[in-house]
Amino acid sequence: MTIFANAVPDRHSLLSLRRLYWLRWVLLACESLLLVGADTVIGLLLPHGPLLSIFGLQAVFNLLTAWRLRQHVRARSTPGEAELMGQLLVDLTALSAILFFTGGATNPFVSFYLPGLALAAALLPAGQVAAMAVYALACYTLMLFEYVPLELRDPANAIHYHLAGMWLNFVASAVMIALFAARLSGTLRQRDAELHRAREQLLREARADALDAQAATVAHEIGTPLGTLAVIAGELRADAAHRTRGDTAVRHYMADLDAIEQQLALCRSILARLRDNPTGTSAKPVSRWLVAFLESWHLRHPDGRLQTSIADEAAALPVEPARTGQMLTILLDNAVRSQQAAGRAELPLDLKISVERRDGRMDLIFRVADRGTGIPLSLRATLGEAPVASLHGGQGIGAYLAQSAARQAGGCVIWRDRDNGGTTAELRLPINVEIAERAAA
């Protein structure tokens, strides 16, 4: 949990630095307009030389900030609290220098310190905010005694100019604080949502790991009864083939005995796959993998019927055989059980494999359609999110494991109602575009 909790705010610190960068350009533009129009509009004589020097230094610093932002993006790093504090200290220093040459504490814009401290309180820890507040207070106090007085063409209107400046200062401060507070609030909500998703993902992975551990225990324990059944099946076959015992009733059930031995062999192969750690299995093209997968699936459901179709673009794409086979097996098994519960076991399932490109992303899609009982309303919200009991005897563990495995691979499983009854289960797995283009070539 600590990893996610630290990673999310760091990413938002980069967004905060970018917003400070753009806000500084806006302030520079407003300051330049005031400098140009102060004399002609309100008859205020400003010292152009010092102010232009300060504006130029601010512009150079903002260009350095842009360079620093590019460095963070290239290195996939994020600014720390000290860097953000340095940015705000530069802004407070620039504001103090501007105020010094424009009337000091008598300038109605002296309360512009407050928006700067509000930004600091939103971005920095309490200790650094306190240090910046002391720095701002020291600058303000100094300008009570030392500053360059403002020059007016008509000193009789000084009080009117001061009131107008206070009003303008209030409007600008309110707009700055409101806009930044709104953006900060949105950022905090986004961060909280990401943390919530991260916690849910960790809980799902922890539950899936617990199920994996139980599966390993069951696999170990089930080996003995499977071996016993295999021995009994072998003895029954030997009895049926014996000269003197060949007339027993066993010989009338040879077809059933063959089916039992096939299912035992299937169980042993499943346990072997679990033991051999399938995560290291190399990828195979969909068309070649599908042949072996269907043979294995038909051993599980000898009476099951399945219609398959593969889009040309999907046939050569690589898939991880074990993981993809596990997810697709769960979806097909659920579809078979649903049709059996609906009394339509004789109808074939429909498996379509296709590719979808959207927003620069490429997904390999497996769609399993059945004519079963459909998804009850009571299960729609929790199907795939937690183990749930189904209407046809299942516990929903398979759907939960399929969804967890798909999310770990960057994809998902989606269940939809099918027209005229039944369900369409859609497994979406992301495919690297470069790998797909090489496979197509």
PDB file of C-alpha atoms in Angstrom, residues 121-393:
ATOM      1  CA  ALA A 121      -0.192  25.881   1.884  1.00  0.00           C
ATOM      2  CA  ALA A 122      -1.770  23.733  -0.830  1.00  0.00           C
ATOM      3  CA  LEU A 123       1.516  22.292  -2.102  1.00  0.00           C
ATOM      4  CA  LEU A 124       3.956  22.140   0.824  1.00  0.00           C
ATOM      5  CA  PRO A 125       4.098  20.659   4.341  1.00  0.00           C
ATOM      6  CA  ALA A 126       3.385  22.848   7.341  1.00  0.00           C
ATOM      7  CA  GLY A 127       7.031  23.523   8.240  1.00  0.00           C
ATOM      8  CA  GLN A 128       7.911  24.899   4.811  1.00  0.00           C
ATOM      9  CA  VAL A 129       4.696  26.937   4.676  1.00  0.00           C
ATOM     10  CA  ALA A 130       5.606  28.499   8.029  1.00  0.00           C
ATOM     11  CA  ALA A 131       9.080  29.368   6.712  1.00  0.00           C
ATOM     12  CA  MET A 132       7.585  31.037   3.652  1.00  0.00           C
ATOM     13  CA  ALA A 133       5.106  32.952   5.804  1.00  0.00           C
ATOM     14  CA  VAL A 134       7.995  34.283   7.927  1.00  0.00           C
ATOM     15  CA  TYR A 135       9.866  35.255   4.747  1.00  0.00           C
ATOM     16  CA  ALA A 136       6.825  37.092   3.344  1.00  0.00           C
ATOM     17  CA  LEU A 137       6.253  38.855   6.666  1.00  0.00           C
ATOM     18  CA  ALA A 138       9.887  39.971   6.765  1.00  0.00           C
ATOM     19  CA  CYS A 139       9.642  41.402   3.235  1.00  0.00           C
ATOM     20  CA  TYR A 140       6.386  43.173   4.070  1.00  0.00           C
ATOM     21  CA  THR A 141       7.832  44.603   7.290  1.00  0.00           C
ATOM     22  CA  LEU A 142      10.953  45.849   5.513  1.00  0.00           C
ATOM     23  CA  MET A 143       8.835  47.680   2.947  1.00  0.00           C
ATOM     24  CA  LEU A 144       7.070  49.575   5.702  1.00  0.00           C
ATOM     25  CA  PHE A 145      10.296  51.569   6.039  1.00  0.00           C
ATOM     26  CA  GLU A 146      12.225  51.157   2.779  1.00  0.00           C
ATOM     27  CA  TYR A 147      10.638  51.522  -0.673  1.00  0.00           C
ATOM     28  CA  VAL A 148      10.522  53.703  -3.774  1.00  0.00           C
ATOM     29  CA  PRO A 149       7.417  55.933  -3.549  1.00  0.00           C
ATOM     30  CA  LEU A 150       4.892  55.930  -6.369  1.00  0.00           C
ATOM     31  CA  GLU A 151       4.703  59.018  -8.563  1.00  0.00           C
ATOM     32  CA  LEU A 152       1.306  60.270  -9.772  1.00  0.00           C
ATOM     33  CA  ARG A 153       0.679  62.941 -12.372  1.00  0.00           C
ATOM     34  CA  ASP A 154      -2.263  64.121 -10.247  1.00  0.00           C
ATOM     35  CA  PRO A 155      -1.551  63.501  -6.532  1.00  0.00           C
ATOM     36  CA  ALA A 156      -5.039  64.758  -5.632  1.00  0.00           C
ATOM     37  CA  ASN A 157      -6.505  61.511  -7.027  1.00  0.00           C
ATOM     38  CA  ALA A 158      -4.234  59.277  -4.947  1.00  0.00           C
ATOM     39  CA  ILE A 159      -7.026  58.004  -2.702  1.00  0.00           C
ATOM     40  CA  HIS A 160      -9.178  57.074  -5.717  1.00  0.00           C
ATOM     41  CA  TYR A 161      -6.274  55.261  -7.367  1.00  0.00           C
ATOM     42  CA  HIS A 162      -5.582  53.436  -4.118  1.00  0.00           C
ATOM     43  CA  LEU A 163      -9.192  52.273  -3.757  1.00  0.00           C
ATOM     44  CA  ALA A 164      -9.316  51.202  -7.409  1.00  0.00           C
ATOM     45  CA  GLY A 165      -6.063  49.307  -6.913  1.00  0.00           C
ATOM     46  CA  MET A 166      -7.402  47.571  -3.811  1.00  0.00           C
ATOM     47  CA  TRP A 167     -10.523  46.506  -5.732  1.00  0.00           C
ATOM     48  CA  LEU A 168      -8.448  45.218  -8.639  1.00  0.00           C
ATOM     49  CA  ASN A 169      -6.112  43.443  -6.228  1.00  0.00           C
ATOM     50  CA  PHE A 170      -9.080  41.737  -4.534  1.00  0.00           C
ATOM     51  CA  VAL A 171     -10.492  40.576  -7.887  1.00  0.00           C
ATOM     52  CA  ALA A 172      -7.147  39.212  -9.060  1.00  0.00           C
ATOM     53  CA  SER A 173      -6.438  37.482  -5.731  1.00  0.00           C
ATOM     54  CA  ALA A 174      -9.915  35.961  -5.566  1.00  0.00           C
ATOM     55  CA  VAL A 175      -9.663  34.663  -9.145  1.00  0.00           C
ATOM     56  CA  MET A 176      -6.210  33.172  -8.544  1.00  0.00           C
ATOM     57  CA  ILE A 177      -7.174  31.467  -5.299  1.00  0.00           C
ATOM     58  CA  ALA A 178     -10.507  30.209  -6.653  1.00  0.00           C
ATOM     59  CA  LEU A 179      -8.997  28.797  -9.852  1.00  0.00           C
ATOM     60  CA  PHE A 180      -6.082  27.123  -8.133  1.00  0.00           C
ATOM     61  CA  ALA A 181      -8.258  25.832  -5.300  1.00  0.00           C
ATOM     62  CA  ALA A 182     -10.671  24.342  -7.843  1.00  0.00           C
ATOM     63  CA  ARG A 183      -7.820  22.649  -9.709  1.00  0.00           C
ATOM     64  CA  LEU A 184      -6.284  21.456  -6.467  1.00  0.00           C
ATOM     65  CA  SER A 185      -9.609  20.052  -5.333  1.00  0.00           C
ATOM     66  CA  GLY A 186      -9.955  18.187  -8.627  1.00  0.00           C
ATOM     67  CA  THR A 187      -6.410  16.881  -8.279  1.00  0.00           C
ATOM     68  CA  LEU A 188      -7.087  15.668  -4.749  1.00  0.00           C
ATOM     69  CA  ARG A 189     -10.272  13.918  -5.849  1.00  0.00           C
ATOM     70  CA  GLN A 190      -8.386  12.272  -8.705  1.00  0.00           C
ATOM     71  CA  ARG A 191      -5.634  11.195  -6.305  1.00  0.00           C
ATOM     72  CA  ASP A 192      -8.154   9.756  -3.869  1.00  0.00           C
ATOM     73  CA  ALA A 193      -9.843   7.873  -6.711  1.00  0.00           C
ATOM     74  CA  GLU A 194      -6.505   6.446  -7.846  1.00  0.00           C
ATOM     75  CA  LEU A 195      -5.640   5.425  -4.292  1.00  0.00           C
ATOM     76  CA  HIS A 196      -9.044   3.780  -3.959  1.00  0.00           C
ATOM     77  CA  ARG A 197      -8.495   1.854  -7.199  1.00  0.00           C
ATOM     78  CA  ALA A 198      -5.011   0.873  -6.042  1.00  0.00           C
ATOM     79  CA  ARG A 199      -6.383  -0.444  -2.742  1.00  0.00           C
ATOM     80  CA  GLU A 200      -9.077  -2.395  -4.553  1.00  0.00           C
ATOM     81  CA  GLN A 201      -6.475  -3.846  -6.908  1.00  0.00           C
ATOM     82  CA  LEU A 202      -4.301  -4.897  -3.969  1.00  0.00           C
ATOM     83  CA  LEU A 203      -7.284  -6.524  -2.270  1.00  0.00           C
ATOM     84  CA  ARG A 204      -8.200  -8.383  -5.474  1.00  0.00           C
ATOM     85  CA  GLU A 205      -4.619  -9.559  -5.906  1.00  0.00           C
ATOM     86  CA  ALA A 206      -4.419 -10.634  -2.266  1.00  0.00           C
ATOM     87  CA  ARG A 207      -7.646 -12.611  -2.639  1.00  0.00           C
ATOM     88  CA  ALA A 208      -6.400 -14.155  -5.895  1.00  0.00           C
ATOM     89  CA  ASP A 209      -3.102 -15.082  -4.202  1.00  0.00           C
ATOM     90  CA  ALA A 210      -5.056 -16.722  -1.387  1.00  0.00           C
ATOM     91  CA  LEU A 211      -7.039 -18.722  -3.927  1.00  0.00           C
ATOM     92  CA  ASP A 212      -3.799 -19.687  -5.687  1.00  0.00           C
ATOM     93  CA  ALA A 213      -2.395 -20.940  -2.395  1.00  0.00           C
ATOM     94  CA  GLN A 214      -5.547 -22.956  -1.776  1.00  0.00           C
ATOM     95  CA  ALA A 215      -5.349 -24.328  -5.308  1.00  0.00           C
ATOM     96  CA  ALA A 216      -1.772 -25.472  -4.705  1.00  0.00           C
ATOM     97  CA  THR A 217      -2.845 -27.197  -1.489  1.00  0.00           C
ATOM     98  CA  VAL A 218      -5.779 -28.878  -3.221  1.00  0.00           C
ATOM     99  CA  ALA A 219      -3.525 -29.954  -6.091  1.00  0.00           C
ATOM    100  CA  HIS A 220      -1.183 -31.584  -3.600  1.00  0.00           C
ATOM    101  CA  GLU A 221      -4.002 -33.308  -1.701  1.00  0.00           C
ATOM    102  CA  ILE A 222      -5.937 -34.475  -4.744  1.00  0.00           C
ATOM    103  CA  GLY A 223      -2.988 -36.372  -6.187  1.00  0.00           C
ATOM    104  CA  THR A 224      -3.572 -39.381  -3.941  1.00  0.00           C
ATOM    105  CA  PRO A 225      -7.285 -39.943  -4.716  1.00  0.00           C
ATOM    106  CA  LEU A 226      -6.606 -39.458  -8.431  1.00  0.00           C
ATOM    107  CA  GLY A 227      -3.896 -42.088  -8.255  1.00  0.00           C
ATOM    108  CA  THR A 228      -6.279 -44.436  -6.439  1.00  0.00           C
ATOM    109  CA  LEU A 229      -8.953 -43.941  -9.095  1.00  0.00           C
ATOM    110  CA  ALA A 230      -6.396 -44.607 -11.836  1.00  0.00           C
ATOM    111  CA  VAL A 231      -5.409 -47.895 -10.149  1.00  0.00           C
ATOM    112  CA  ILE A 232      -9.055 -48.959  -9.809  1.00  0.00           C
ATOM    113  CA  ALA A 233      -9.741 -48.108 -13.450  1.00  0.00           C
ATOM    114  CA  GLY A 234      -6.717 -50.132 -14.506  1.00  0.00           C
ATOM    115  CA  GLU A 235      -7.869 -53.129 -12.463  1.00  0.00           C
ATOM    116  CA  LEU A 236     -11.365 -52.948 -13.954  1.00  0.00           C
ATOM    117  CA  ARG A 237      -9.918 -52.888 -17.454  1.00  0.00           C
ATOM    118  CA  ALA A 238      -7.687 -55.867 -16.597  1.00  0.00           C
ATOM    119  CA  ASP A 239     -10.701 -57.777 -15.278  1.00  0.00           C
ATOM    120  CA  ALA A 240     -12.643 -57.084 -18.455  1.00  0.00           C
ATOM    121  CA  ALA A 241      -9.740 -58.364 -20.591  1.00  0.00           C
ATOM    122  CA  HIS A 242      -9.002 -61.484 -18.478  1.00  0.00           C
ATOM    123  CA  ARG A 243      -9.896 -64.877 -19.983  1.00  0.00           C
ATOM    124  CA  THR A 244     -11.740 -66.245 -17.013  1.00  0.00           C
ATOM    125  CA  ARG A 245     -13.146 -62.955 -15.675  1.00  0.00           C
ATOM    126  CA  GLY A 246     -13.966 -61.427 -19.059  1.00  0.00           C
ATOM    127  CA  ASP A 247     -17.632 -62.271 -18.779  1.00  0.00           C
ATOM    128  CA  THR A 248     -18.151 -59.926 -15.816  1.00  0.00           C
ATOM    129  CA  ALA A 249     -20.477 -56.954 -16.023  1.00  0.00           C
ATOM    130  CA  VAL A 250     -17.508 -54.594 -16.391  1.00  0.00           C
ATOM    131  CA  ARG A 251     -17.169 -55.325 -20.111  1.00  0.00           C
ATOM    132  CA  HIS A 252     -20.588 -53.757 -20.702  1.00  0.00           C
ATOM    133  CA  TYR A 253     -19.257 -50.431 -19.398  1.00  0.00           C
ATOM    134  CA  MET A 254     -16.053 -50.185 -21.426  1.00  0.00           C
ATOM    135  CA  ALA A 255     -17.153 -46.891 -23.049  1.00  0.00           C
ATOM    136  CA  ASP A 256     -17.756 -45.375 -19.617  1.00  0.00           C
ATOM    137  CA  LEU A 257     -14.422 -46.722 -18.431  1.00  0.00           C
ATOM    138  CA  ASP A 258     -12.699 -45.059 -21.388  1.00  0.00           C
ATOM    139  CA  ALA A 259     -14.349 -41.752 -20.480  1.00  0.00           C
ATOM    140  CA  ILE A 260     -13.247 -42.119 -16.845  1.00  0.00           C
ATOM    141  CA  GLU A 261      -9.651 -42.734 -17.899  1.00  0.00           C
ATOM    142  CA  GLN A 262      -9.751 -39.739 -20.239  1.00  0.00           C
ATOM    143  CA  GLN A 263     -10.958 -37.488 -17.419  1.00  0.00           C
ATOM    144  CA  LEU A 264      -8.294 -38.834 -15.089  1.00  0.00           C
ATOM    145  CA  ALA A 265      -5.639 -38.104 -17.704  1.00  0.00           C
ATOM    146  CA  LEU A 266      -7.049 -34.595 -18.054  1.00  0.00           C
ATOM    147  CA  CYS A 267      -6.875 -34.055 -14.294  1.00  0.00           C
ATOM    148  CA  ARG A 268      -3.257 -35.215 -14.244  1.00  0.00           C
ATOM    149  CA  SER A 269      -2.347 -32.867 -17.091  1.00  0.00           C
ATOM    150  CA  ILE A 270      -3.982 -29.944 -15.249  1.00  0.00           C
ATOM    151  CA  LEU A 271      -2.010 -30.742 -12.096  1.00  0.00           C
ATOM    152  CA  ALA A 272       1.181 -31.033 -14.132  1.00  0.00           C
ATOM    153  CA  ARG A 273       0.539 -27.619 -15.689  1.00  0.00           C
ATOM    154  CA  LEU A 274       0.064 -26.106 -12.249  1.00  0.00           C
ATOM    155  CA  ARG A 275       3.242 -27.735 -10.996  1.00  0.00           C
ATOM    156  CA  ASP A 276       5.366 -26.669 -13.962  1.00  0.00           C
ATOM    157  CA  ASN A 277       4.717 -22.902 -13.412  1.00  0.00           C
ATOM    158  CA  PRO A 278       2.929 -21.854 -16.607  1.00  0.00           C
ATOM    159  CA  THR A 279       3.977 -18.210 -16.351  1.00  0.00           C
ATOM    160  CA  GLY A 280       7.178 -18.977 -18.219  1.00  0.00           C
ATOM    161  CA  THR A 281       5.476 -20.520 -21.227  1.00  0.00           C
ATOM    162  CA  SER A 282       6.470 -18.869 -24.500  1.00  0.00           C
ATOM    163  CA  ALA A 283       3.873 -17.132 -26.632  1.00  0.00           C
ATOM    164  CA  LYS A 284       2.231 -18.843 -29.608  1.00  0.00           C
ATOM    165  CA  PRO A 285       0.163 -17.556 -32.537  1.00  0.00           C
ATOM    166  CA  VAL A 286      -3.562 -17.662 -31.861  1.00  0.00           C
ATOM    167  CA  SER A 287      -4.331 -20.001 -34.781  1.00  0.00           C
ATOM    168  CA  ARG A 288      -1.784 -22.621 -33.670  1.00  0.00           C
ATOM    169  CA  TRP A 289      -2.608 -22.335 -29.967  1.00  0.00           C
ATOM    170  CA  LEU A 290      -6.348 -22.623 -30.567  1.00  0.00           C
ATOM    171  CA  VAL A 291      -6.087 -26.125 -32.088  1.00  0.00           C
ATOM    172  CA  ALA A 292      -4.433 -27.588 -28.979  1.00  0.00           C
ATOM    173  CA  PHE A 293      -6.728 -25.625 -26.697  1.00  0.00           C
ATOM    174  CA  LEU A 294      -9.898 -26.946 -28.342  1.00  0.00           C
ATOM    175  CA  GLU A 295      -8.656 -30.536 -28.139  1.00  0.00           C
ATOM    176  CA  SER A 296      -8.053 -30.111 -24.413  1.00  0.00           C
ATOM    177  CA  TRP A 297     -11.418 -28.409 -23.872  1.00  0.00           C
ATOM    178  CA  HIS A 298     -13.341 -31.143 -25.678  1.00  0.00           C
ATOM    179  CA  LEU A 299     -11.810 -33.668 -23.287  1.00  0.00           C
ATOM    180  CA  ARG A 300     -13.480 -31.717 -20.468  1.00  0.00           C
ATOM    181  CA  HIS A 301     -16.809 -31.589 -22.304  1.00  0.00           C
ATOM    182  CA  PRO A 302     -17.030 -34.548 -24.714  1.00  0.00           C
ATOM    183  CA  ASP A 303     -20.650 -33.727 -25.546  1.00  0.00           C
ATOM    184  CA  GLY A 304     -20.081 -29.974 -25.845  1.00  0.00           C
ATOM    185  CA  ARG A 305     -20.385 -28.269 -29.225  1.00  0.00           C
ATOM    186  CA  LEU A 306     -18.391 -25.196 -30.098  1.00  0.00           C
ATOM    187  CA  GLN A 307     -18.389 -23.026 -33.213  1.00  0.00           C
ATOM    188  CA  THR A 308     -15.225 -20.969 -33.649  1.00  0.00           C
ATOM    189  CA  SER A 309     -14.160 -18.196 -35.994  1.00  0.00           C
ATOM    190  CA  ILE A 310     -10.918 -16.189 -36.115  1.00  0.00           C
ATOM    191  CA  ALA A 311     -10.439 -12.861 -37.846  1.00  0.00           C
ATOM    192  CA  ASP A 312      -7.496 -12.851 -40.266  1.00  0.00           C
ATOM    193  CA  GLU A 313      -5.807 -10.055 -38.334  1.00  0.00           C
ATOM    194  CA  ALA A 314      -6.029 -12.038 -35.082  1.00  0.00           C
ATOM    195  CA  ALA A 315      -4.748 -15.393 -36.372  1.00  0.00           C
ATOM    196  CA  ALA A 316      -1.043 -14.515 -36.240  1.00  0.00           C
ATOM    197  CA  LEU A 317      -1.090 -12.525 -32.990  1.00  0.00           C
ATOM    198  CA  PRO A 318       0.862 -14.048 -30.095  1.00  0.00           C
ATOM    199  CA  VAL A 319      -0.828 -15.170 -26.879  1.00  0.00           C
ATOM    200  CA  GLU A 320       0.482 -16.666 -23.662  1.00  0.00           C
ATOM    201  CA  PRO A 321      -0.978 -20.194 -23.911  1.00  0.00           C
ATOM    202  CA  ALA A 322      -1.429 -21.177 -20.256  1.00  0.00           C
ATOM    203  CA  ARG A 323      -2.853 -17.901 -18.920  1.00  0.00           C
ATOM    204  CA  THR A 324      -5.109 -17.278 -21.912  1.00  0.00           C
ATOM    205  CA  GLY A 325      -6.257 -20.890 -21.893  1.00  0.00           C
ATOM    206  CA  GLN A 326      -7.186 -20.710 -18.218  1.00  0.00           C
ATOM    207  CA  MET A 327      -9.276 -17.574 -18.667  1.00  0.00           C
ATOM    208  CA  LEU A 328     -11.021 -18.821 -21.802  1.00  0.00           C
ATOM    209  CA  THR A 329     -11.673 -22.241 -20.227  1.00  0.00           C
ATOM    210  CA  ILE A 330     -13.476 -20.566 -17.330  1.00  0.00           C
ATOM    211  CA  LEU A 331     -15.693 -18.568 -19.700  1.00  0.00           C
ATOM    212  CA  LEU A 332     -16.515 -21.625 -21.842  1.00  0.00           C
ATOM    213  CA  ASP A 333     -17.206 -23.830 -18.803  1.00  0.00           C
ATOM    214  CA  ASN A 334     -19.586 -21.228 -17.379  1.00  0.00           C
ATOM    215  CA  ALA A 335     -21.344 -20.977 -20.747  1.00  0.00           C
ATOM    216  CA  VAL A 336     -21.794 -24.758 -20.907  1.00  0.00           C
ATOM    217  CA  ARG A 337     -23.231 -24.919 -17.390  1.00  0.00           C
ATOM    218  CA  SER A 338     -25.571 -22.024 -18.120  1.00  0.00           C
ATOM    219  CA  GLN A 339     -26.957 -23.778 -21.216  1.00  0.00           C
ATOM    220  CA  GLN A 340     -27.338 -27.027 -19.304  1.00  0.00           C
ATOM    221  CA  ALA A 341     -29.274 -25.179 -16.582  1.00  0.00           C
ATOM    222  CA  ALA A 342     -31.520 -23.687 -19.277  1.00  0.00           C
ATOM    223  CA  GLY A 343     -32.133 -27.097 -20.905  1.00  0.00           C
ATOM    224  CA  ARG A 344     -30.312 -26.126 -24.118  1.00  0.00           C
ATOM    225  CA  ALA A 345     -27.199 -28.267 -23.806  1.00  0.00           C
ATOM    226  CA  GLU A 346     -27.583 -29.417 -27.433  1.00  0.00           C
ATOM    227  CA  LEU A 347     -27.036 -25.891 -28.805  1.00  0.00           C
ATOM    228  CA  PRO A 348     -23.466 -24.991 -29.824  1.00  0.00           C
ATOM    229  CA  LEU A 349     -21.494 -22.265 -28.114  1.00  0.00           C
ATOM    230  CA  ASP A 350     -20.120 -19.486 -30.267  1.00  0.00           C
ATOM    231  CA  LEU A 351     -16.466 -18.416 -29.919  1.00  0.00           C
ATOM    232  CA  LYS A 352     -15.263 -15.475 -32.010  1.00  0.00           C
ATOM    233  CA  ILE A 353     -11.711 -14.121 -31.895  1.00  0.00           C
ATOM    234  CA  SER A 354     -11.129 -10.654 -33.298  1.00  0.00           C
ATOM    235  CA  VAL A 355      -9.014  -7.505 -32.950  1.00  0.00           C
ATOM    236  CA  GLU A 356     -10.125  -4.015 -32.002  1.00  0.00           C
ATOM    237  CA  ARG A 357      -8.099  -0.814 -32.352  1.00  0.00           C
ATOM    238  CA  ARG A 358      -9.149   2.218 -30.351  1.00  0.00           C
ATOM    239  CA  ASP A 359      -7.338   5.331 -29.054  1.00  0.00           C
ATOM    240  CA  GLY A 360      -3.927   3.979 -30.029  1.00  0.00           C
ATOM    241  CA  ARG A 361      -4.599   0.717 -28.194  1.00  0.00           C
ATOM    242  CA  MET A 362      -4.927  -2.740 -29.726  1.00  0.00           C
ATOM    243  CA  ASP A 363      -6.995  -5.448 -28.020  1.00  0.00           C
ATOM    244  CA  LEU A 364      -7.318  -9.144 -28.808  1.00  0.00           C
ATOM    245  CA  ILE A 365     -10.944 -10.055 -28.082  1.00  0.00           C
ATOM    246  CA  PHE A 366     -12.416 -13.489 -27.288  1.00  0.00           C
ATOM    247  CA  ARG A 367     -16.228 -13.460 -27.346  1.00  0.00           C
ATOM    248  CA  VAL A 368     -18.062 -16.484 -25.905  1.00  0.00           C
ATOM    249  CA  ALA A 369     -21.818 -16.440 -26.581  1.00  0.00           C
ATOM    250  CA  ASP A 370     -24.314 -18.913 -25.122  1.00  0.00           C
ATOM    251  CA  ARG A 371     -28.088 -19.473 -24.964  1.00  0.00           C
ATOM    252  CA  GLY A 372     -28.196 -20.094 -21.249  1.00  0.00           C
ATOM    253  CA  THR A 373     -30.058 -18.607 -18.332  1.00  0.00           C
ATOM    254  CA  GLY A 374     -28.408 -15.175 -18.579  1.00  0.00           C
ATOM    255  CA  ILE A 375     -27.035 -13.074 -15.731  1.00  0.00           C
ATOM    256  CA  PRO A 376     -29.431 -12.381 -12.841  1.00  0.00           C
ATOM    257  CA  LEU A 377     -29.746  -8.755 -11.776  1.00  0.00           C
ATOM    258  CA  SER A 378     -28.544  -9.685  -8.284  1.00  0.00           C
ATOM    259  CA  LEU A 379     -25.171 -10.855  -9.682  1.00  0.00           C
ATOM    260  CA  ARG A 380     -24.427  -8.120 -12.217  1.00  0.00           C
ATOM    261  CA  ALA A 381     -22.597  -5.794  -9.821  1.00  0.00           C
ATOM    262  CA  THR A 382     -20.462  -8.486  -8.156  1.00  0.00           C
ATOM    263  CA  LEU A 383     -19.768 -10.923 -11.007  1.00  0.00           C
ATOM    264  CA  GLY A 384     -16.019 -11.055 -11.493  1.00  0.00           C
ATOM    265  CA  GLU A 385     -15.385  -8.731  -8.535  1.00  0.00           C
ATOM    266  CA  ALA A 386     -15.817 -11.359  -5.804  1.00  0.00           C
ATOM    267  CA  PRO A 387     -16.759 -15.054  -5.572  1.00  0.00           C
ATOM    268  CA  VAL A 388     -20.565 -15.308  -5.808  1.00  0.00           C
ATOM    269  CA  ALA A 389     -22.938 -18.286  -5.907  1.00  0.00           C
ATOM    270  CA  SER A 390     -24.577 -18.772  -9.308  1.00  0.00           C
ATOM    271  CA  LEU A 391     -27.962 -20.272 -10.173  1.00  0.00           C
ATOM    272  CA  HIS A 392     -26.440 -23.378 -11.771  1.00  0.00           C
ATOM    273  CA  GLY A 393     -24.382 -24.536  -8.803  1.00  0.00           C
TER     274      GLY A 393
END
